[in-house]
């Protein structure tokens, strides 16, 4: 069963341009019709992965939360080829 939560996010013009460019780049790489929403989820997955692989999160509880969130995101991945 799929659940979704709607969140309102406010972007600057530059951030919006960056998100649009990320979506366009992912569409080209994945050869799929990905949305900006897909691109944002892909960026979130990459950020969580970078925290796990490239940085030492000092708080053990925060580190465990990051790992669980990334693993859960991947286990329930509905975004198809939207990955970085």
Coordinates of C-alpha atoms in Angstrom, one line a residue:
X1 CA 0.0 0.0 0.0
X2 CA 1.3 3.4 -1.0
X3 CA 0.9 6.4 1.3
X4 CA 1.8 9.9 0.6
X5 CA 2.1 13.1 2.6
X6 CA 1.8 16.4 0.9
X7 CA 4.4 19.0 2.0
X8 CA 4.5 22.5 0.8
X9 CA 8.1 23.7 0.0
X10 CA 9.1 27.2 -1.0
X11 CA 12.1 27.5 -3.3
X12 CA 14.0 30.6 -4.5
X13 CA 14.1 31.1 -8.2
X14 CA 17.6 29.7 -8.3
X15 CA 16.6 26.6 -6.3
X16 CA 13.7 26.0 -8.6
X17 CA 16.0 26.3 -11.6
X18 CA 18.3 23.8 -10.0
X19 CA 15.5 21.4 -9.4
X20 CA 14.2 21.7 -13.0
X21 CA 17.8 21.1 -14.3
X22 CA 18.1 18.0 -12.0
X23 CA 14.8 16.6 -13.4
X24 CA 15.9 17.3 -17.0
X25 CA 19.3 15.6 -16.4
X26 CA 17.7 12.6 -14.7
X27 CA 15.2 12.3 -17.6
X28 CA 18.1 12.2 -20.0
X29 CA 20.1 9.6 -18.0
X30 CA 17.1 7.4 -17.1
X31 CA 15.4 7.8 -20.5
X32 CA 12.2 8.1 -18.6
X33 CA 9.6 10.8 -18.1
X34 CA 10.6 11.8 -14.5
X35 CA 9.1 14.7 -12.7
X36 CA 10.7 17.4 -10.5
X37 CA 9.1 15.4 -7.6
X38 CA 11.1 12.3 -8.7
X39 CA 14.2 14.4 -8.9
X40 CA 13.8 15.8 -5.4
X41 CA 13.4 12.2 -4.0
X42 CA 16.5 11.1 -5.9
X43 CA 18.4 14.0 -4.4
X44 CA 17.1 13.1 -0.9
X45 CA 18.3 9.5 -1.4
X46 CA 21.7 10.7 -2.5
X47 CA 22.0 13.1 0.5
X48 CA 21.2 10.2 2.9
X49 CA 23.7 8.0 1.2
X50 CA 26.4 10.6 1.3
X51 CA 25.8 11.1 5.0
X52 CA 26.2 7.3 5.5
X53 CA 29.2 6.8 3.2
X54 CA 31.2 10.0 3.2
X55 CA 30.6 11.6 6.6
X56 CA 30.8 10.6 10.3
X57 CA 27.5 11.7 11.8
X58 CA 28.6 12.1 15.5
X59 CA 25.3 11.3 17.2
X60 CA 24.6 7.6 17.1
X61 CA 20.8 8.1 17.2
X62 CA 20.9 10.5 14.3
X63 CA 23.3 8.2 12.4
X64 CA 20.8 5.3 13.0
X65 CA 17.9 7.5 11.9
X66 CA 19.7 8.4 8.6
X67 CA 20.5 4.7 7.9
X68 CA 16.9 3.6 8.6
X69 CA 15.4 6.4 6.5
X70 CA 17.7 5.6 3.5
X71 CA 17.1 1.8 3.8
X72 CA 13.3 2.4 4.1
X73 CA 13.3 4.8 1.1
X74 CA 15.1 2.2 -1.0
X75 CA 13.0 -0.7 0.1
X76 CA 9.8 1.2 -0.8
X77 CA 11.3 2.9 -3.9
X78 CA 8.4 3.9 -6.3
X79 CA 10.4 6.4 -8.4
X80 CA 11.6 3.9 -10.9
X81 CA 14.9 5.0 -12.5
X82 CA 15.1 8.3 -10.6
X83 CA 18.4 7.6 -8.9
X84 CA 21.8 9.3 -8.8

